[in-house]
PDB file of C-alpha atoms in Angstrom:
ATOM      1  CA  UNK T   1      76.743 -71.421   8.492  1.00 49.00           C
ATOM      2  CA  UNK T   2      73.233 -73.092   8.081  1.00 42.00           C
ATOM      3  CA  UNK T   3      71.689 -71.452  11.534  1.00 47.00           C
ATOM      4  CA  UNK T   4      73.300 -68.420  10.885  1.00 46.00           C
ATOM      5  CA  UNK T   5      71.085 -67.966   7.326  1.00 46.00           C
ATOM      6  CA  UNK T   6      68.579 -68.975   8.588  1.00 45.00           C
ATOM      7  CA  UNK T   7      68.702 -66.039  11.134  1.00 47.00           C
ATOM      8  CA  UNK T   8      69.559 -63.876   8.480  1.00 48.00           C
ATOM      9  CA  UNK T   9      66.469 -65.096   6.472  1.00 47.00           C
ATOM     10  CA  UNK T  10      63.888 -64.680   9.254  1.00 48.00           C
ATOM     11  CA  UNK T  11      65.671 -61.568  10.272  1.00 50.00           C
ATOM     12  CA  UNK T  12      64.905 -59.828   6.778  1.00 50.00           C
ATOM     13  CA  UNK T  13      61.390 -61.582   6.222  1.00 49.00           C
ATOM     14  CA  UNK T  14      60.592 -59.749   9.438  1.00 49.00           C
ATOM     15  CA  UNK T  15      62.166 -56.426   8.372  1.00 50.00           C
ATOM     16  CA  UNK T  16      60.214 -56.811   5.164  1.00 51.00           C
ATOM     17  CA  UNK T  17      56.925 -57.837   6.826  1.00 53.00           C
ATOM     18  CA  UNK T  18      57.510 -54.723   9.203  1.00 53.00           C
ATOM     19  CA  UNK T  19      57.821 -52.574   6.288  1.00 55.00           C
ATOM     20  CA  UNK T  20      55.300 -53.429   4.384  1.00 52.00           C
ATOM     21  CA  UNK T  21      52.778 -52.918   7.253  1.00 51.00           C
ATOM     22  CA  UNK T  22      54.119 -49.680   8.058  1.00 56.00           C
ATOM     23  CA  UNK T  23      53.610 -49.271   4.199  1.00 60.00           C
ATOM     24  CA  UNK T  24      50.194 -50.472   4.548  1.00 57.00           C
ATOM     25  CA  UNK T  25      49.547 -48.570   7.598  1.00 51.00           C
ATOM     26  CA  UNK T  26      51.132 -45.251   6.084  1.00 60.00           C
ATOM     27  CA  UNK T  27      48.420 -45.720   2.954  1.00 58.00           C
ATOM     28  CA  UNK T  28      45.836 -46.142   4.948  1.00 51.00           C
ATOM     29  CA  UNK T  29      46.476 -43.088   7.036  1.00 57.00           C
ATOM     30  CA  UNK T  30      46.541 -41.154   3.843  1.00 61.00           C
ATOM     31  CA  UNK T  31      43.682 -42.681   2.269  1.00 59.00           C
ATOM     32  CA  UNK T  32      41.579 -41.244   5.526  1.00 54.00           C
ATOM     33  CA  UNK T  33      43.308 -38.085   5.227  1.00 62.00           C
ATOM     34  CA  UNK T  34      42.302 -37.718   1.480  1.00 63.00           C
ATOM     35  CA  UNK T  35      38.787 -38.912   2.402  1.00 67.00           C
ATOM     36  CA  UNK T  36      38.447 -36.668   5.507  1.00 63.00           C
ATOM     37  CA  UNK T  37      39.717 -34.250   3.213  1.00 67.00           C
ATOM     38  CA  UNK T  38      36.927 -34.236   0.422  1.00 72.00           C
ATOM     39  CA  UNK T  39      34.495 -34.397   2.568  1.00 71.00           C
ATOM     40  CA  UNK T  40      34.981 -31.634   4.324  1.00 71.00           C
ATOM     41  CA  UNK T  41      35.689 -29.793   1.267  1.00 70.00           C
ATOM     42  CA  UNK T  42      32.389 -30.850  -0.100  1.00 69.00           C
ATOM     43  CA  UNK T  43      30.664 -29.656   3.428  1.00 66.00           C
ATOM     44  CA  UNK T  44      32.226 -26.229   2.465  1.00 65.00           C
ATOM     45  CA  UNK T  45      31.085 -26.800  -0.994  1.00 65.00           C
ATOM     46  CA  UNK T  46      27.364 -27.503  -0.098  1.00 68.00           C
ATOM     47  CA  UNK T  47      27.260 -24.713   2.684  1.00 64.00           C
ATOM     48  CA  UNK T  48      27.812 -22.341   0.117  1.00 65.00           C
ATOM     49  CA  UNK T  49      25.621 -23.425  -2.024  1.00 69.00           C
ATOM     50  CA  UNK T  50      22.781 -23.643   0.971  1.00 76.00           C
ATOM     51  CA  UNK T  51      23.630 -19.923   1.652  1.00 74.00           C
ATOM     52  CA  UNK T  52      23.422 -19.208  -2.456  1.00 75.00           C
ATOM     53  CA  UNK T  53      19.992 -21.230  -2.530  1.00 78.00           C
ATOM     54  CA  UNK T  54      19.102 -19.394   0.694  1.00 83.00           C
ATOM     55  CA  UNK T  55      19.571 -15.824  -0.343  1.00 81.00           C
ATOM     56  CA  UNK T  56      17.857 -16.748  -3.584  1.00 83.00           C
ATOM     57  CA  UNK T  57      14.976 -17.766  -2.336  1.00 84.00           C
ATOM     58  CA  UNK T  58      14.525 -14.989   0.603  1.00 85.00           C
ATOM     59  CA  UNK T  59      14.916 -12.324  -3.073  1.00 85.00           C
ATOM     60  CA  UNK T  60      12.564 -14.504  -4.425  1.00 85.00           C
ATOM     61  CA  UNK T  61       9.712 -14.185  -1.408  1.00 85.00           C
ATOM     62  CA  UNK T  62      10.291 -10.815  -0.772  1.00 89.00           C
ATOM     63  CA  UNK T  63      10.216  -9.624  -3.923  1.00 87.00           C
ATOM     64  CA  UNK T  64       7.327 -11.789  -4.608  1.00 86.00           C
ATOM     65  CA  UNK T  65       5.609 -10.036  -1.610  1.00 89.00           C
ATOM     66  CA  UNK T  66       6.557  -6.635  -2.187  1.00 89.00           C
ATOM     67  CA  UNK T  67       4.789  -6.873  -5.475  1.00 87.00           C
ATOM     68  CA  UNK T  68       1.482  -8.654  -4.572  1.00 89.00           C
ATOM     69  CA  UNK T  69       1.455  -5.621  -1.860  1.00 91.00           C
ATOM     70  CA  UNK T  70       2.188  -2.861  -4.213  1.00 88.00           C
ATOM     71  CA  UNK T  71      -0.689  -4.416  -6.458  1.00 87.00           C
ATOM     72  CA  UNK T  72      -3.175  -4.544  -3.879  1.00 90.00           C
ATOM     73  CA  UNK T  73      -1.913  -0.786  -2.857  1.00 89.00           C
ATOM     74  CA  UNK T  74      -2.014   0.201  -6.475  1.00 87.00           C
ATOM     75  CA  UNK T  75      -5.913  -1.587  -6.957  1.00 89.00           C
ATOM     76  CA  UNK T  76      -7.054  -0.223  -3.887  1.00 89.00           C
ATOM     77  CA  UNK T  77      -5.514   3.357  -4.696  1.00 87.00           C
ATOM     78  CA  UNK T  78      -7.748   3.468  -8.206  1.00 86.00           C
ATOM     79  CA  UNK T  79     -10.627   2.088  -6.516  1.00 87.00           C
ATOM     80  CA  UNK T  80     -11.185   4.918  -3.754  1.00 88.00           C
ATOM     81  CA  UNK T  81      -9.613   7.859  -6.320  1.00 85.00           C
ATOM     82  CA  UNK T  82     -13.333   6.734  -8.214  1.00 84.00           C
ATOM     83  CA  UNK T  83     -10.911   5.498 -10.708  1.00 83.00           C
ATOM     84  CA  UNK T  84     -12.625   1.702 -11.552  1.00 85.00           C
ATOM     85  CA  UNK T  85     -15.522   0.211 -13.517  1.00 84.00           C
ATOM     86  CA  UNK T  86     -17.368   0.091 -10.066  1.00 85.00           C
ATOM     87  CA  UNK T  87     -17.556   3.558 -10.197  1.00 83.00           C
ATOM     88  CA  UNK T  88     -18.985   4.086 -13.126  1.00 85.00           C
ATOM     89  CA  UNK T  89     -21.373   2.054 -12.016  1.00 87.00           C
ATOM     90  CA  UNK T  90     -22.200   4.319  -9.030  1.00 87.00           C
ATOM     91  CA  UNK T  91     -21.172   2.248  -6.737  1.00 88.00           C
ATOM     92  CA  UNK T  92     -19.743   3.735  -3.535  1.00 91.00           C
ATOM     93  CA  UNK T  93     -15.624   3.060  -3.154  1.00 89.00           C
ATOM     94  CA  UNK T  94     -16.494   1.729   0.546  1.00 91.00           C
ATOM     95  CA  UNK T  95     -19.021  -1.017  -0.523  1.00 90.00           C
ATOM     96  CA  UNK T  96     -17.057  -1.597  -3.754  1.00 90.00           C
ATOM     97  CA  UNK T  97     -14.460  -1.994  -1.245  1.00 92.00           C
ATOM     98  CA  UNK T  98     -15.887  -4.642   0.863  1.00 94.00           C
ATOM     99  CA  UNK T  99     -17.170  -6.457  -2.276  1.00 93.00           C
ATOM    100  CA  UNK T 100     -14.014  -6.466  -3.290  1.00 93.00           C
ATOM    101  CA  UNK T 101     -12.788  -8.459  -0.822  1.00 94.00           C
ATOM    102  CA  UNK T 102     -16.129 -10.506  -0.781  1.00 94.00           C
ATOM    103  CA  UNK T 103     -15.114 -12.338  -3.921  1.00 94.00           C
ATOM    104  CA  UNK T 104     -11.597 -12.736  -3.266  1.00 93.00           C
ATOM    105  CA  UNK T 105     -12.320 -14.788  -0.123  1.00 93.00           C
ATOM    106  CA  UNK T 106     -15.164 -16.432  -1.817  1.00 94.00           C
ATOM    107  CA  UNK T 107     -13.043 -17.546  -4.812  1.00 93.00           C
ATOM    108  CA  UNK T 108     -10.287 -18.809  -2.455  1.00 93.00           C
ATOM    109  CA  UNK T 109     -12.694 -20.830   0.193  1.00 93.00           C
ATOM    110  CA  UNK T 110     -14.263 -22.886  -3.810  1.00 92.00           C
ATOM    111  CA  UNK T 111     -10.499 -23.038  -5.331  1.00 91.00           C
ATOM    112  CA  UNK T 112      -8.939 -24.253  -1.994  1.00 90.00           C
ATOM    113  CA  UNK T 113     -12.119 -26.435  -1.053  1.00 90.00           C
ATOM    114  CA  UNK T 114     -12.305 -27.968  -4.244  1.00 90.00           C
ATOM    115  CA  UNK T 115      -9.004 -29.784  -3.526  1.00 89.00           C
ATOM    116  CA  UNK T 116      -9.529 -30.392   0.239  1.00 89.00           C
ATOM    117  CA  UNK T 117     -12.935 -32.363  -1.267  1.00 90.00           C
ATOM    118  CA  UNK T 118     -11.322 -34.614  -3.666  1.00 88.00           C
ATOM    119  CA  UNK T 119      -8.259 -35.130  -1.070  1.00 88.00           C
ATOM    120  CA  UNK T 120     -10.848 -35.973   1.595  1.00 88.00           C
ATOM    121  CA  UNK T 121     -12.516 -38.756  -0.850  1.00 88.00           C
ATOM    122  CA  UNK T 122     -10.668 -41.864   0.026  1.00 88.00           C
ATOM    123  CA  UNK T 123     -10.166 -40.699   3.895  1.00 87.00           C
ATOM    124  CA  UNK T 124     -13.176 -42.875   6.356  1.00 89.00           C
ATOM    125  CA  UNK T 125     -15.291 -40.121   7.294  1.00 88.00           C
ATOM    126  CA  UNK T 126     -15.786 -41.713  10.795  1.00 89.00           C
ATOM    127  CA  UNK T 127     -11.926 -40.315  11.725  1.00 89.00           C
ATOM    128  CA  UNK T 128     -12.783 -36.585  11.790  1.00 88.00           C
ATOM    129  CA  UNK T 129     -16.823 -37.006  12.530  1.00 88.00           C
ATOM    130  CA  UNK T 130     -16.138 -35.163  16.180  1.00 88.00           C
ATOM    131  CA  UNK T 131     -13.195 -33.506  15.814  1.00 89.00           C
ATOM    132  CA  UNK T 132     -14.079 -31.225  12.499  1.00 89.00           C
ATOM    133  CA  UNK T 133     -18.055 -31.250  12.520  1.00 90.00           C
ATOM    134  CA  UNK T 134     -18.650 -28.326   9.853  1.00 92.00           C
ATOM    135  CA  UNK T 135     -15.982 -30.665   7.597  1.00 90.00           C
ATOM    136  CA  UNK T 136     -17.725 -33.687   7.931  1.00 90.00           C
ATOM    137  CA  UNK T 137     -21.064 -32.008   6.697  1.00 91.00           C
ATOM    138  CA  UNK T 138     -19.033 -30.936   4.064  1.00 90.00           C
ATOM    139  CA  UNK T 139     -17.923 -34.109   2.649  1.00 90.00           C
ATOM    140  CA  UNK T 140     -20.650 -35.927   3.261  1.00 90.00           C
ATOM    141  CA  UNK T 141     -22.646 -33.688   0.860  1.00 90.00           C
ATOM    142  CA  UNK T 142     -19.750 -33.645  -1.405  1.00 89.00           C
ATOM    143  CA  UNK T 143     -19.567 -37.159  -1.373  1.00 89.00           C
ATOM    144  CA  UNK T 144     -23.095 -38.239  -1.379  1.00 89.00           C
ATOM    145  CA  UNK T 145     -23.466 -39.651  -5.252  1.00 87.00           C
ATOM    146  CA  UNK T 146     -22.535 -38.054  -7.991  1.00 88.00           C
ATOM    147  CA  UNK T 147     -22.655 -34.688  -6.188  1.00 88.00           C
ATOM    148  CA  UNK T 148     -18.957 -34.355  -6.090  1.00 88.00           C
ATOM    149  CA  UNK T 149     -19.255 -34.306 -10.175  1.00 88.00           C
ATOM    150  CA  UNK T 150     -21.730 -31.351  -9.628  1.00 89.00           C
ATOM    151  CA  UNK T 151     -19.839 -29.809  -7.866  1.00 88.00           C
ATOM    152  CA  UNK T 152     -16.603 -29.345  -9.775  1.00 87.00           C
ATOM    153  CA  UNK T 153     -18.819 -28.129 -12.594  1.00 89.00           C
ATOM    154  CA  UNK T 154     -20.591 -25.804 -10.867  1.00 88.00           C
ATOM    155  CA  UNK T 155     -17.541 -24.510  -8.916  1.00 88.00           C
ATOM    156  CA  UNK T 156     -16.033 -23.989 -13.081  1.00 89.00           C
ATOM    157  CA  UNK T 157     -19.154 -21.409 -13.550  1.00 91.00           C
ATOM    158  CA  UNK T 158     -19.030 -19.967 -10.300  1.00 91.00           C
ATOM    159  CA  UNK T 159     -15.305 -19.046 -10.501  1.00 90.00           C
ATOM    160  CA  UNK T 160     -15.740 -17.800 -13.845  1.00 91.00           C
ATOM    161  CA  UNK T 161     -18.481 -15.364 -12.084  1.00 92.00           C
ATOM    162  CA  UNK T 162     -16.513 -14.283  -9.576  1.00 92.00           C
ATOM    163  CA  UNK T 163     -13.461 -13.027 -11.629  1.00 91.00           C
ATOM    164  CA  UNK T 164     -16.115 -11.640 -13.625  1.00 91.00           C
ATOM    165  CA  UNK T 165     -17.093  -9.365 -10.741  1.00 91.00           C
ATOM    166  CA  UNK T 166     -14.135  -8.868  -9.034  1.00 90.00           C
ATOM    167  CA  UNK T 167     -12.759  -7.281 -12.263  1.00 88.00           C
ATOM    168  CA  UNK T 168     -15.967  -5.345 -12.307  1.00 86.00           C
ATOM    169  CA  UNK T 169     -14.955  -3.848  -8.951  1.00 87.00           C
ATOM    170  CA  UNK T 170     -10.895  -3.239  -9.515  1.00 84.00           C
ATOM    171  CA  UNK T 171     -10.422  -3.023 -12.994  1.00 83.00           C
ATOM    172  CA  UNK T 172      -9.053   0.647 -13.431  1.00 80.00           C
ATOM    173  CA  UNK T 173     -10.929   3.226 -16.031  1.00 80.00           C
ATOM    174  CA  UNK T 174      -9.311   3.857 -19.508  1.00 80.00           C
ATOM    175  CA  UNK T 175      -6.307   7.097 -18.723  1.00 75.00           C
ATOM    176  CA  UNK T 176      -6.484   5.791 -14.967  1.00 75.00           C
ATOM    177  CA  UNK T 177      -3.261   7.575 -12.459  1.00 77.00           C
ATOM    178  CA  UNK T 178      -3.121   6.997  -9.224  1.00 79.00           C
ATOM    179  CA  UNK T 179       0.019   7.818  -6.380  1.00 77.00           C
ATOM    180  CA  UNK T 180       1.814   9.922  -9.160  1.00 77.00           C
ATOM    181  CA  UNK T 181       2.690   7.341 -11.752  1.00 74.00           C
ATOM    182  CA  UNK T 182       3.883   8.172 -15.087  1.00 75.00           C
ATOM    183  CA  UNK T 183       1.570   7.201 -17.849  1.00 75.00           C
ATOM    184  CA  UNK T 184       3.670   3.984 -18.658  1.00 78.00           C
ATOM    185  CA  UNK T 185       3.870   3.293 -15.001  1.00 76.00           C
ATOM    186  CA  UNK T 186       0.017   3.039 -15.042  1.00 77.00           C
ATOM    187  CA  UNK T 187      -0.657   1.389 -18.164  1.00 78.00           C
ATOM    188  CA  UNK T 188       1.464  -1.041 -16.893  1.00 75.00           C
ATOM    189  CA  UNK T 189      -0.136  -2.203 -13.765  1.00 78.00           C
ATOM    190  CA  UNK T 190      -3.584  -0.444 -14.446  1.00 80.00           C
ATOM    191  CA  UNK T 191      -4.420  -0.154 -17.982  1.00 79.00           C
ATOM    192  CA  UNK T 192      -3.052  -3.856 -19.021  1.00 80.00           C
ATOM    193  CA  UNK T 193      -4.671  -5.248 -15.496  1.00 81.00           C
ATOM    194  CA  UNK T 194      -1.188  -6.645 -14.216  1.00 86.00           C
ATOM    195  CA  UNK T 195      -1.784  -5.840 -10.598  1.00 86.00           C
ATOM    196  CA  UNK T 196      -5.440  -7.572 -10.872  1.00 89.00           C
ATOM    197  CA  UNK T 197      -4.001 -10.304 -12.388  1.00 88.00           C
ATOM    198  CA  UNK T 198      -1.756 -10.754  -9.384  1.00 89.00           C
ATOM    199  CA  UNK T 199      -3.914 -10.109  -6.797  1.00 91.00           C
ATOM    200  CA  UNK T 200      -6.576 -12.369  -8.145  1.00 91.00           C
ATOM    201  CA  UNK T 201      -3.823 -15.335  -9.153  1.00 90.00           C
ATOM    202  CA  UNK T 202      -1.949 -14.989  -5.755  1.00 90.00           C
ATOM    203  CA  UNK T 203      -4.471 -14.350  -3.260  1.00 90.00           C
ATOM    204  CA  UNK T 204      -7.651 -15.376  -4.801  1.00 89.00           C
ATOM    205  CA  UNK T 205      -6.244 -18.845  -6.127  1.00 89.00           C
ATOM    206  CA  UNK T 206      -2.815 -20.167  -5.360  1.00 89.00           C
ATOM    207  CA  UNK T 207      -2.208 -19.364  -1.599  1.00 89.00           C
ATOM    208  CA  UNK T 208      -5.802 -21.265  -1.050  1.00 90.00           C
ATOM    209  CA  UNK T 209      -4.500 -24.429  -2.914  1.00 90.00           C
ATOM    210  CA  UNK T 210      -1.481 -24.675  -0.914  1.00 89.00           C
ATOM    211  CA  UNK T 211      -3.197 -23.995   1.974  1.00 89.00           C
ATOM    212  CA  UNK T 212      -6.192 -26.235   1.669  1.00 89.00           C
ATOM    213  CA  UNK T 213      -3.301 -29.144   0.325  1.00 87.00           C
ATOM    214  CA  UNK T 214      -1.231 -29.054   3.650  1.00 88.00           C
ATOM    215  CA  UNK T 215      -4.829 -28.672   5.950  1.00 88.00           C
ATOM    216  CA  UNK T 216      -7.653 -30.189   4.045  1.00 89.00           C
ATOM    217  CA  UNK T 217     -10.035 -30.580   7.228  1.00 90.00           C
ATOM    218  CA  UNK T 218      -9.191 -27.193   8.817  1.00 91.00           C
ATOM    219  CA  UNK T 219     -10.079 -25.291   5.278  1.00 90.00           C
ATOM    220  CA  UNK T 220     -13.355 -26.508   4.932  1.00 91.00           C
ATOM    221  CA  UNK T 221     -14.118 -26.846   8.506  1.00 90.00           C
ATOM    222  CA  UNK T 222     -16.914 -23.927   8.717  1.00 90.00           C
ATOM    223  CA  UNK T 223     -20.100 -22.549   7.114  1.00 91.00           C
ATOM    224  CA  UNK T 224     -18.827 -20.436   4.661  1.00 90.00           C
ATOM    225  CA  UNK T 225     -17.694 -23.540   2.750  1.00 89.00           C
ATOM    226  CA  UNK T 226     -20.585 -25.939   3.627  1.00 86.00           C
ATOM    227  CA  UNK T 227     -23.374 -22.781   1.855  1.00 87.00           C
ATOM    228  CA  UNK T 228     -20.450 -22.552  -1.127  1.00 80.00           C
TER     229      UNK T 228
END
């Protein structure tokens, strides 16, 4: 009777050891499954929300450039209609035109090169001495004592000019219409100066930072900057 429960004892302490690893094994599997589960639900989850952020963001640039482009169509409209202050100034639409244009590049090259300068501060000079010549004459002017000081001071005057004159050449005469707008049409963009604002903003100021802050030595890297 003894070896007999004994058998019987290691008989069910192996059936119970067998199912509780198949018990173990069973959780485990569905554990995994849960886990492989969720994550590809969340996959699914985020890849909708890349598309969402996606799409929002293509609105958001092309909307964004369809405006700055109807503003500079808008501006440029007025300007050769005889339509702006520069004309009743007598100035001819082609050269108010090209002066136009002048001080929007000018104003960009001081904004963006303002940054580029104090970015290129801590950087040894000795790195881009051959490879970006015009930049090195740059910032070692810039550089050289308290010129950099100057210079951010001078640049606060100087943009203040240049919006001054820009506006001069694109701001739109009192009652201006131009491309068959309604009146509230043009008071909008014209009369209140909206699509100035933009074009100087966009063009003349922001598009330069972020340029100049992703390519500091290719920005100032020519003449233009060095004589501004």
């Amino acid at each position: 009777d003894i070896p007999s429960t004994s058998t019987t004892t290691g008989t069910n302490n192996n059936n119970n050891t067998s199912s509780a690893a198949s018990s173990s094994l069973s959780n485990l599997s569905s554990s995994f499954s849960k886990t492989n589960q969720r994550r590809i639900q969340e996959e699914q989850d985020e890849g909708r929300r890349s598309v969402v952020v996606t799409g929002t963001q293509l609105f958001r640039y092309l909307y964004s450039l369809g405006l700055l482009v109807f503003s500079v169509v808008v501006v440029m409209a007025a300007l050769f209609t005889g339509q702006t202050a520069a004309a009743e100034m007598n100035i001819p639409p082609v050269g108010a035109f090209f002066l136009f244009w002048f001080l929007i590049i000018w104003l960009a090259m001081i904004e963006g090169g303002q940054g580029a300068l104090v970015g290129l501060q801590p950087i040894d000079k000795a790195k881009y001495e051959d490879t970006h010549k015009k930049a090195f004459k740059c910032t070692t002017l810039a550089h050289k004592g308290d010129n950099m000081e100057r210079f951010i001071v001078g640049r606060q005057f100087l943009v203040v000019l240049l919006i001054f004159l820009t506006n001069m050449m694109g701001s739109a005469t009192e009652g201006a219409s131009v491309l068959g707008f309604s009146d509230a049409a043009a008071q909008v963009f014209l009369g209140s100066g909206l699509a100035m604002i933009l074009i100087t903003i966009t063009l003349g100021q922001l598009a330069a930072q972020v340029s100049a802050a992703s390519c500091m030595l290719d920005f100032i890297n020519n003449y233009f900057m060095l004589f501004s």
